Coordinates of C-alpha atoms and ligand atoms in Angstrom, one line a residue:
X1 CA 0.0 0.0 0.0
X2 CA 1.1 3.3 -0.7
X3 CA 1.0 6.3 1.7
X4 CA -1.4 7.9 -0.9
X5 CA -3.9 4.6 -1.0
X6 CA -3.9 4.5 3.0
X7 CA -4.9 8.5 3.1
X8 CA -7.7 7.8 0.5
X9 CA -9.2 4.6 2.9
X10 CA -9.0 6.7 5.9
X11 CA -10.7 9.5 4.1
X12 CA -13.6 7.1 2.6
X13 CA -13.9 5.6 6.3
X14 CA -13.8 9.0 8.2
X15 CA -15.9 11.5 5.7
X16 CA -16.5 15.4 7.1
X17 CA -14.0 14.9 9.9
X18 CA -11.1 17.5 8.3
X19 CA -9.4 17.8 11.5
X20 CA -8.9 13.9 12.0
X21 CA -7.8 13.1 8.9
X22 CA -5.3 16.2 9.0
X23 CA -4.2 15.2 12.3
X24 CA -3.7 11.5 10.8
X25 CA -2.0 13.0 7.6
X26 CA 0.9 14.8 9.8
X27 CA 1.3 11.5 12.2
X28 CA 1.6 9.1 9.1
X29 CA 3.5 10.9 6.3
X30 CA 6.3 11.0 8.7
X31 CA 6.2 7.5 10.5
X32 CA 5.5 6.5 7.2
X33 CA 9.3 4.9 6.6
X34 CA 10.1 3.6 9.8
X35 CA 6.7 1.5 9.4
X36 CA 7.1 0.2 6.3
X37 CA 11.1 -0.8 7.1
X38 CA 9.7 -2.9 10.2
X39 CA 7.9 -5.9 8.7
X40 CA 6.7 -6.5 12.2
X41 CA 4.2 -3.4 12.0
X42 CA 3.5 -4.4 8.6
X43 CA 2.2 -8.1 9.7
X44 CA 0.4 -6.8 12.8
X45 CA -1.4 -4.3 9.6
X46 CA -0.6 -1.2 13.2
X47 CA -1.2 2.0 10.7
X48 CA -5.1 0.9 10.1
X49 CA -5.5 0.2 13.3
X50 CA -3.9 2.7 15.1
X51 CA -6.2 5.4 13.5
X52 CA -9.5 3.3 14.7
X53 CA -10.4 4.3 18.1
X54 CA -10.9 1.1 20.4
X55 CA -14.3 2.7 21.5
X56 CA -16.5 6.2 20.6
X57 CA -19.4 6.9 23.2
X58 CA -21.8 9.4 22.5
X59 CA -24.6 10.5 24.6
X60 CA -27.0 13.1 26.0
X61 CA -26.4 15.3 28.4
X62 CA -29.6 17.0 29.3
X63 CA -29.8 20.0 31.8
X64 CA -32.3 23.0 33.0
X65 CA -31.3 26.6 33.4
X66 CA -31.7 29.1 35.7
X67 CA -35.1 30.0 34.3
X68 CA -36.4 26.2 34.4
X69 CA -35.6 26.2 30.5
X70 CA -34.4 22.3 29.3
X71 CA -31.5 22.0 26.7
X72 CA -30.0 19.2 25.5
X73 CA -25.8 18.5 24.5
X74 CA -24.2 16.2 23.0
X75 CA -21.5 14.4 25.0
X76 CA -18.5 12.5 23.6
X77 CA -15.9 10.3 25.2
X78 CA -13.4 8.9 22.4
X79 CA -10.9 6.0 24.3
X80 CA -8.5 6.2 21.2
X81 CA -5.4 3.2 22.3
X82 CA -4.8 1.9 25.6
X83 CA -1.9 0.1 24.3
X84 CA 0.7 1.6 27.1
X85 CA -1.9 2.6 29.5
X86 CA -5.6 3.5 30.7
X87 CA -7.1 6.0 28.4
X88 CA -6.0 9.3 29.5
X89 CA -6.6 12.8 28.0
X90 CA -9.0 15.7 28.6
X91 CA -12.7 16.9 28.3
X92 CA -13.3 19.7 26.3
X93 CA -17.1 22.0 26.4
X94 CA -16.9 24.5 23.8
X95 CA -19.5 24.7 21.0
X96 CA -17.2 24.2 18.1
X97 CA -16.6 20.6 20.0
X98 CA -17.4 17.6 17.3
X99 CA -16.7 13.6 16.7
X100 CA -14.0 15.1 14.2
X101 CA -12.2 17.5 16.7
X102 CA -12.5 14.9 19.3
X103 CA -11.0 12.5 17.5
X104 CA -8.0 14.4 16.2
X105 CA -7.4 15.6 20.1
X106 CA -7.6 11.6 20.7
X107 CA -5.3 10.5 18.7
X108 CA -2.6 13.2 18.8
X109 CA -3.1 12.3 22.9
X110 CA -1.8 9.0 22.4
X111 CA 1.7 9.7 20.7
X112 CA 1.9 12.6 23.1
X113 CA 1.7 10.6 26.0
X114 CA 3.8 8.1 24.5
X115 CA 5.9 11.0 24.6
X116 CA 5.9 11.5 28.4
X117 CA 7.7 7.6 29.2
X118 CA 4.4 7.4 31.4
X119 CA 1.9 4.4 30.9
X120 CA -0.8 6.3 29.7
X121 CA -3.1 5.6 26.8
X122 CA -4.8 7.7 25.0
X123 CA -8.6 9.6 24.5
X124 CA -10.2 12.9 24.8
X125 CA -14.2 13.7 25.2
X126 CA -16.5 17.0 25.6
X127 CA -19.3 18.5 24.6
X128 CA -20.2 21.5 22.3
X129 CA -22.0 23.0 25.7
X130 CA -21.3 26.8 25.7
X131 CA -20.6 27.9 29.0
X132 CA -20.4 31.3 28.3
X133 CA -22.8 33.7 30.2
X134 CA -23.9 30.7 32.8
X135 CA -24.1 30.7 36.2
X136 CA -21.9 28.3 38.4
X137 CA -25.2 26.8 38.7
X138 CA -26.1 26.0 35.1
X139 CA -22.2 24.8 35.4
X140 CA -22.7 22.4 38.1
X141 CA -26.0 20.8 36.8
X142 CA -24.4 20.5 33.1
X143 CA -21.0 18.7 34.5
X144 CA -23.3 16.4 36.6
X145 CA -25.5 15.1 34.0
X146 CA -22.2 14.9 31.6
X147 CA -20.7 12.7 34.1
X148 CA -24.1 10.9 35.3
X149 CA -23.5 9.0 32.1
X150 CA -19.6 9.1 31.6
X151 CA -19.1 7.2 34.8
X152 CA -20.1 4.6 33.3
X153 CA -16.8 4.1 30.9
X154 CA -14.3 5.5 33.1
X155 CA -12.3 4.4 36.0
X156 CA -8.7 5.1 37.5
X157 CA -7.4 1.7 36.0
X158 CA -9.7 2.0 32.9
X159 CA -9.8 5.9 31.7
X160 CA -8.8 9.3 33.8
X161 CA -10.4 12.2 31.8
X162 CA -8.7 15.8 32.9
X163 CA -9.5 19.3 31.7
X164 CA -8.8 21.4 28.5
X165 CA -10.8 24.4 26.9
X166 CA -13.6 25.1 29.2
X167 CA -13.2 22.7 31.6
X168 CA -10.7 23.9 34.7
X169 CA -10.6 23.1 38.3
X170 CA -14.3 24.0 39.0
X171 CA -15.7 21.6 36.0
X172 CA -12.9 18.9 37.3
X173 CA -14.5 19.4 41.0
X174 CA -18.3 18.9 39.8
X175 CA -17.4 16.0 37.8
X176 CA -15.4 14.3 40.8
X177 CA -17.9 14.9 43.3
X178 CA -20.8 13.3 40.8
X179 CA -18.6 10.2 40.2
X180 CA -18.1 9.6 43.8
X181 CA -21.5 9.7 44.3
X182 CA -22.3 7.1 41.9
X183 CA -19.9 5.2 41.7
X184 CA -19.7 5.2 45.8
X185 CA -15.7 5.5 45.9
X186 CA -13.2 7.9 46.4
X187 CA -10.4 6.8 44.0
X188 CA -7.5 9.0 41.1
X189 CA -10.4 8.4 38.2
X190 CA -9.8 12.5 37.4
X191 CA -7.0 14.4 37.3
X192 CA -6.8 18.3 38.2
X193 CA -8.7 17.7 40.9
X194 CA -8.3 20.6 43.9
X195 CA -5.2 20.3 45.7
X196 CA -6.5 19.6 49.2
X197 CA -8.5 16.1 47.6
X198 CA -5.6 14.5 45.4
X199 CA -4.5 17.2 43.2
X200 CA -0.9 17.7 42.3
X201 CA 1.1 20.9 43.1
X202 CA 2.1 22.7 39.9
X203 CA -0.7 21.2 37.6
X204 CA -2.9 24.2 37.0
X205 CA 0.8 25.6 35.9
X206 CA 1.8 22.3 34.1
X207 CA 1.3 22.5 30.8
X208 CA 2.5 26.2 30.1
X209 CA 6.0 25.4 32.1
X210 CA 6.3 22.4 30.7
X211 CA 5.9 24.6 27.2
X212 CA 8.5 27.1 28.5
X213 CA 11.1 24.2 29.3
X214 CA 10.8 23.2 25.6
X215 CA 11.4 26.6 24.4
X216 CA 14.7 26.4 27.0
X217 CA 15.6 23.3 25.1
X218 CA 15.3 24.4 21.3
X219 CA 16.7 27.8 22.1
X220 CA 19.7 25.9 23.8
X221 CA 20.6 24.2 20.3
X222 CA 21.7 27.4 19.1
X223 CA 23.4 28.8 22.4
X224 CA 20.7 31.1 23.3
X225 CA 18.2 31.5 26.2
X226 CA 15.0 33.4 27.0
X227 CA 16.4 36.3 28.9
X228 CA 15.2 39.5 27.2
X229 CA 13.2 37.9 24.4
X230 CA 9.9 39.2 23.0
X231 CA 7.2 36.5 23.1
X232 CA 4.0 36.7 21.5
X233 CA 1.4 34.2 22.8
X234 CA -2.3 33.6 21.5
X235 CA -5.1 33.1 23.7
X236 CA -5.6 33.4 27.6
X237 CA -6.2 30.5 29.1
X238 CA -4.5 28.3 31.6
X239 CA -1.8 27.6 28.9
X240 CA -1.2 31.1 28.0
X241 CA -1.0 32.2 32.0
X242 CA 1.3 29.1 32.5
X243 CA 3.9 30.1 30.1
X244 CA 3.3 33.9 31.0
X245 CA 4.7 33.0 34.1
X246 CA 7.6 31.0 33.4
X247 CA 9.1 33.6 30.7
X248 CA 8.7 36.5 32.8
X249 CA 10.4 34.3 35.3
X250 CA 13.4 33.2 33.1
X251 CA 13.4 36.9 32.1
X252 CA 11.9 36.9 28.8
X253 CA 8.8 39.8 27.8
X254 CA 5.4 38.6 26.8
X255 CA 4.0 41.2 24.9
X256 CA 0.8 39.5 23.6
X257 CA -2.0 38.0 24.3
X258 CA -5.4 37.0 22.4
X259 CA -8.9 36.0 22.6
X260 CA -11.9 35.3 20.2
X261 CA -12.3 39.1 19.8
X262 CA -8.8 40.6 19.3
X263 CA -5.5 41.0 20.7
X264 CA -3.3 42.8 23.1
X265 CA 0.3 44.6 22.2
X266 CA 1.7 45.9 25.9
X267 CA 5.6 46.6 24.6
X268 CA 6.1 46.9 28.4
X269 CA 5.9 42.7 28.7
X270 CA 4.1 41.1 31.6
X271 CA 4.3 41.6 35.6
X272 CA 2.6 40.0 37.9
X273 CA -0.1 42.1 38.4
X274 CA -1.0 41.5 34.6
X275 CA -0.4 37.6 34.8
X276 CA -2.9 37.6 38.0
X277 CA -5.4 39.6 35.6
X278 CA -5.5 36.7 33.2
X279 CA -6.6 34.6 35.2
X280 CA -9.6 36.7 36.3
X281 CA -10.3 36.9 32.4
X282 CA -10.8 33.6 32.4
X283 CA -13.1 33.3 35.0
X284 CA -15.2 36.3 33.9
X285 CA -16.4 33.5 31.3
X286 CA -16.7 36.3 28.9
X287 CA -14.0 34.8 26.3
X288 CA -13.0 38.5 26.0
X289 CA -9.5 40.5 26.4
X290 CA -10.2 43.9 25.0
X291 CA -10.9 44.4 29.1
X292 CA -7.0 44.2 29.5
X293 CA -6.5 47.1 27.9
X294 CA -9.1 48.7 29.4
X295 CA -7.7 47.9 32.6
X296 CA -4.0 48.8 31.4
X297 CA -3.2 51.6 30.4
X298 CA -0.4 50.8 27.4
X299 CA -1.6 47.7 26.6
X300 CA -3.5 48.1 23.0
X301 CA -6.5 46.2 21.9
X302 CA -6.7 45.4 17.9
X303 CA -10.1 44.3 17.2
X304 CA -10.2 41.0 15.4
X305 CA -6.7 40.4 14.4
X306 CA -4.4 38.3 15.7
X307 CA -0.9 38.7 17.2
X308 CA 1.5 37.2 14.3
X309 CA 2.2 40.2 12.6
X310 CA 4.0 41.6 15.3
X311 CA 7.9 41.1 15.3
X312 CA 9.2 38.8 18.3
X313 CA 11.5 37.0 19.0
X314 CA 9.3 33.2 20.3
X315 CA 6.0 32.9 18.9
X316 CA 3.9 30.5 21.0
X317 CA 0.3 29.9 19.8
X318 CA -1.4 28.3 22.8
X319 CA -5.3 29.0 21.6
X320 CA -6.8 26.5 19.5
X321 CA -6.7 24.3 16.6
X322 CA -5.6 25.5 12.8
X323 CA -5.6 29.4 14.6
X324 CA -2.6 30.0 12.7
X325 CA -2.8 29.6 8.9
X326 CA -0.1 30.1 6.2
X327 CA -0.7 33.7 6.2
X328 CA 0.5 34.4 9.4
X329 CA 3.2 32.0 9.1
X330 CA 4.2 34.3 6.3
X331 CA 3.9 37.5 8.2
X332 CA 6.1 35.7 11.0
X333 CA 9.0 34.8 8.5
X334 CA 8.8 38.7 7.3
X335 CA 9.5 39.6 10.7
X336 CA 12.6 36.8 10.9
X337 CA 11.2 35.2 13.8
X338 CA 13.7 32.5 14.4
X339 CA 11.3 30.2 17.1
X340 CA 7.6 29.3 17.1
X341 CA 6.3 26.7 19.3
X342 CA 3.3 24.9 19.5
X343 CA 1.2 25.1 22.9
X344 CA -2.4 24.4 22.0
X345 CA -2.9 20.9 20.3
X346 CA -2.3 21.1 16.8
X347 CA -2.6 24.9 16.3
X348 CA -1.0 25.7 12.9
X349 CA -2.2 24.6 9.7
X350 CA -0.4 22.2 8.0
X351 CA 0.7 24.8 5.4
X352 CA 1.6 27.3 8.1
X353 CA 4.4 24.4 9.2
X354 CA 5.7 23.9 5.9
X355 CA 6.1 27.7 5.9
X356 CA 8.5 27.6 9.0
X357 CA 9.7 24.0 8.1
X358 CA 11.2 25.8 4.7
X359 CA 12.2 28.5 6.7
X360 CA 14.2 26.4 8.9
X361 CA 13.3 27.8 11.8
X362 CA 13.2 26.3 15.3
X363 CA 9.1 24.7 14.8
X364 CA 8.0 22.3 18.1
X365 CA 4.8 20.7 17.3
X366 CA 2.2 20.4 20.2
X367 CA 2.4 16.9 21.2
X368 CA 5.9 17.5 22.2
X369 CA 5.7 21.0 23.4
X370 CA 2.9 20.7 25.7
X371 CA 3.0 17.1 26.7
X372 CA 4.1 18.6 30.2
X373 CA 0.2 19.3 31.5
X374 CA -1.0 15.7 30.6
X375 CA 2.8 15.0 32.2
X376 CA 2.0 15.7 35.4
X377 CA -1.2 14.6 35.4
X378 CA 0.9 11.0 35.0
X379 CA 2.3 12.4 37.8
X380 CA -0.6 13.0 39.6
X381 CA -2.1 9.5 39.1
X382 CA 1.4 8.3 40.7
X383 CA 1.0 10.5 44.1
X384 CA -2.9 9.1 44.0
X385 CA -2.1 5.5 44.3
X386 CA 0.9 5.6 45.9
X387 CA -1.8 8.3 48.5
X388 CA 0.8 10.5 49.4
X389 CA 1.4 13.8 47.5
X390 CA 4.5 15.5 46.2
X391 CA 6.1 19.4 47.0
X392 CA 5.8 21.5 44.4
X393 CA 9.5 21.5 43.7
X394 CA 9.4 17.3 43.1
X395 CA 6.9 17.9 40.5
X396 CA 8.2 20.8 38.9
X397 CA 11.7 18.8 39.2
X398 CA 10.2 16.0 37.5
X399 CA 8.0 17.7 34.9
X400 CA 11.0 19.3 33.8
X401 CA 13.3 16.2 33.4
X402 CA 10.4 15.2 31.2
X403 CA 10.4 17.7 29.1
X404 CA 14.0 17.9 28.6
X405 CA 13.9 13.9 27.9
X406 CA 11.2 14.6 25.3
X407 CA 13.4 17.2 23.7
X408 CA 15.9 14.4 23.3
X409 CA 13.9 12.1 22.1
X410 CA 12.6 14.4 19.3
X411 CA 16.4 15.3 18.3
X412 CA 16.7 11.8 18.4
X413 CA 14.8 10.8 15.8
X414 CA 14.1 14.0 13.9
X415 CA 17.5 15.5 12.7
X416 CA 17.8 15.5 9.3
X417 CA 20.8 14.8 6.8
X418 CA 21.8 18.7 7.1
X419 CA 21.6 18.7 10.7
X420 CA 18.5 20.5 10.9
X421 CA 16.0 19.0 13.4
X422 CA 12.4 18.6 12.2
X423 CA 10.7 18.0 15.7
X424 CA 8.0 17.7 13.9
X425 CA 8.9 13.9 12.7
X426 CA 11.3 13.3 15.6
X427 CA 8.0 14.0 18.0
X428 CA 5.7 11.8 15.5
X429 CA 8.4 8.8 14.9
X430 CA 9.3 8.7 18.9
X431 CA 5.9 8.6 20.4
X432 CA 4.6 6.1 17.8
X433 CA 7.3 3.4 17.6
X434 CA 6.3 2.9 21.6
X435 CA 2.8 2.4 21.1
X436 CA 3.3 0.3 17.9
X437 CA 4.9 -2.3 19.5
X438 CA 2.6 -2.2 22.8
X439 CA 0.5 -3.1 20.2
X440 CA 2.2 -5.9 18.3
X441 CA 3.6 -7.3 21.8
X442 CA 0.0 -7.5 22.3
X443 CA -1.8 -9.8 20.0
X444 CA -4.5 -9.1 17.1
X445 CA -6.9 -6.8 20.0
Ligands
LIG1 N1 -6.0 18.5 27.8 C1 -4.6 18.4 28.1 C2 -3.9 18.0 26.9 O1 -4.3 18.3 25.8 C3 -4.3 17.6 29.3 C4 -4.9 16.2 29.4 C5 -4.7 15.5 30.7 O2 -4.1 16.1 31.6 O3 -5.1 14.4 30.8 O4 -2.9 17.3 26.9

């Protein structure tokens, strides 16, 4: 089979889901040689089965307003490959959520946390629920008729859903508290959970360290650090506040931020007053930043662009999915920005990244770059049944010796005959290898 005949049977079997199938595309095209080379993988047929989720569950999640109003959303749980692991990966509630996004999220979990050396699987879930505007309320009765049926599939030896966009500590506490009840015991089936109930230390903060730490790493190859740079993040969420901390730590600037409606320029970087701030944004549930600038004098809003043209020297897109296309990857390379790095799951377009891969510039993909939140959840699910928890400095210790291995391993296998490294297959051909021979060692399952 060629790469092009597998492509066109994925695409037959998996019709209007563009984000799977471009998520499969990037995996594939670059494992593509190291699977056919390994007649193993070839026998055990691991490419068309390693894009087939072991299980999909769907259901409704019904819930009444404030006002005594009924609505109904759909929920989603996609348990992608458990072949290192229980199923392990976030739940997202955002109305652009679908069996196509979910899926991609899904299967880019399970080379990511390949990726980590921890034994966990992969899967993701959600809903399209639209939390904007409700009340804690509304919140709590939507997260416990999600989980009133999702308790049913999951389990701390089985699957251990987390957060992502729109689903933080609050969501993660309503969800707990509704599977305790039901399943009438106390065990690590979540992670994120509030730190005085099994949460780890530095969680909340995981993923956007853990992002920073890569940046470290790639910047290292070429002698430089973060001190003084100009770093222009997207979004505002627990990712973006994450890594706004570390690199105005490691004495780096960040000078953007974004949201659905625009985004910030503030030349004078981030303090801690500002970082603080975005975490109130968040929890305004407004999904809005122009109130930074109001609140900040020389920060400036631009209405409905977003922050690539600007000229910095990291670019760090930590929003969404495909929010960075090839015109902004353009406007990048006109400025010479010599680092961008992936912190939301697969947030440039494909032709955005054959934009910077051209370019040769330092390009992390996501799975790599922000493997340190789902990191320390591994680690989290460690202190849980071990029932003892860890100081901040062990996790952080430990999160970053991860993220530094995962640097490795993407050097590893992704420098190139001119030395250049393409993190982009190193990331792919390291986390899939593992998982492909889980699944040959495994039998026909
Ligand atoms: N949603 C996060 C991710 O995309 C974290 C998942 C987890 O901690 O399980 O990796």
């Amino acid at each position: 089979m060629t790469f092009k005949e597998f492509m066109d049977k994925v695409t037959a079997k998996n019709p209007n889901e563009p984000e799977f199938l471009q998520a499969v595309k990037e995996v594939i095209e670059t494992v593509w040689d190291a699977y056919e080379s390994n007649p193993r993988f070839v026998k055990n047929n691991i490419l068309e089965r390693i894009v087939e989720p072991e299980r999909t569950i769907i259901f409704r999640v019904p819930w009444m307003d404030d006002k005594g109003e009924v609505h109904v959303n759909r929920g989603y749980r996609v348990q992608f490959n458990s072949a290192i692991g229980p199923y392990k990966g976030g739940i997202r509630f955002h109305p652009s959520v679908n069996l196509s996004i979910l899926k991609f999220l899904g299967f880019e979990q399970t080379f990511k946390n390949s990726l980590t050396t921890l034994p966990m699987g992969g899967g993701k879930g959600g809903s399209d629920f639209d939390a904007r505007g409700r009340s804690d309320a509304e919140i709590m009765r939507f997260c416990q008729s999600f989980m009133a049926e999702l308790y049913r599939y999951i389990g701390a030896n089985l699957d251990v859903p987390a957060g992502d966009i729109g689903v933080g500590a609050r969501e993660i506490g309503y969800f707990f508290g509704m599977y305790k009840k039901l399943a009438n015991e106390f065990t690590g089936v979540m992670t994120g959970k509030g730190r005085t109930w099994g949460g780890s230390l530095i969680r909340p903060e995981a993923t956007g360290f853990g992002v920073i730490y890569f940046v470290q790493e790639m910047l290292k190859t070429k002698g430089q650090t973060l001190k003084d740079k100009r770093v222009a993040l997207s979004g505002f969420g627990n990712v973006a506040w994450g890594a706004a901390q570390k690199v105005t730590e490691l004495g780096g600037k960040i000078v953007t931020i974004s949201g659905p409606d625009g985004y910030i320029y503030d030349a004078a970087g981030f303090d801690a007053e500002k970082i603080e701030y975005m975490r109130e944004l968040r929890a305004s549930n407004n999904d809005r930043v122009k109130d930074f600038a109001d609140k900040f004098p020389g920060a400036v809003f631009h209405a409905g662009k977003r922050p690539w043209g600007e000229k910095v020297d990291v670019a760090i897109p930590a929003a969404t999915q495909n929010e960075l296309d090839v015109n902004d990857a353009k406007a990048l390379m006109a400025n010479g920005v010599p680092c961008v790095c992936e912190a939301a799951n697969m947030p440039c377009t494909p032709e955005a990244m054959e934009v910077f891969m051209k370019a040769r510039i330092l390009f992390a993909p996501g799975k790599a770059a922000n493997a340190g939140g789902v990191a320390t959840s591994g680690l989290e699910m460690t202190q849980n049944s071990m029932r003892l928890s860890w100081s901040s400095e062990e996790v952080d210790e430990k999160l970053h010796g991860i993220m530094r291995n995962i640097h490795e391993a993407c050097v590893a296998s992704g420098t190139e005959k001119d030395g250049y490294v393409n993190y982009v297959k190193g990331a792919n051909i390291a986390g899939f290898l593992k998982v492909a021979e889980a699944m040959c060692d495994q039998g026909i399952v």
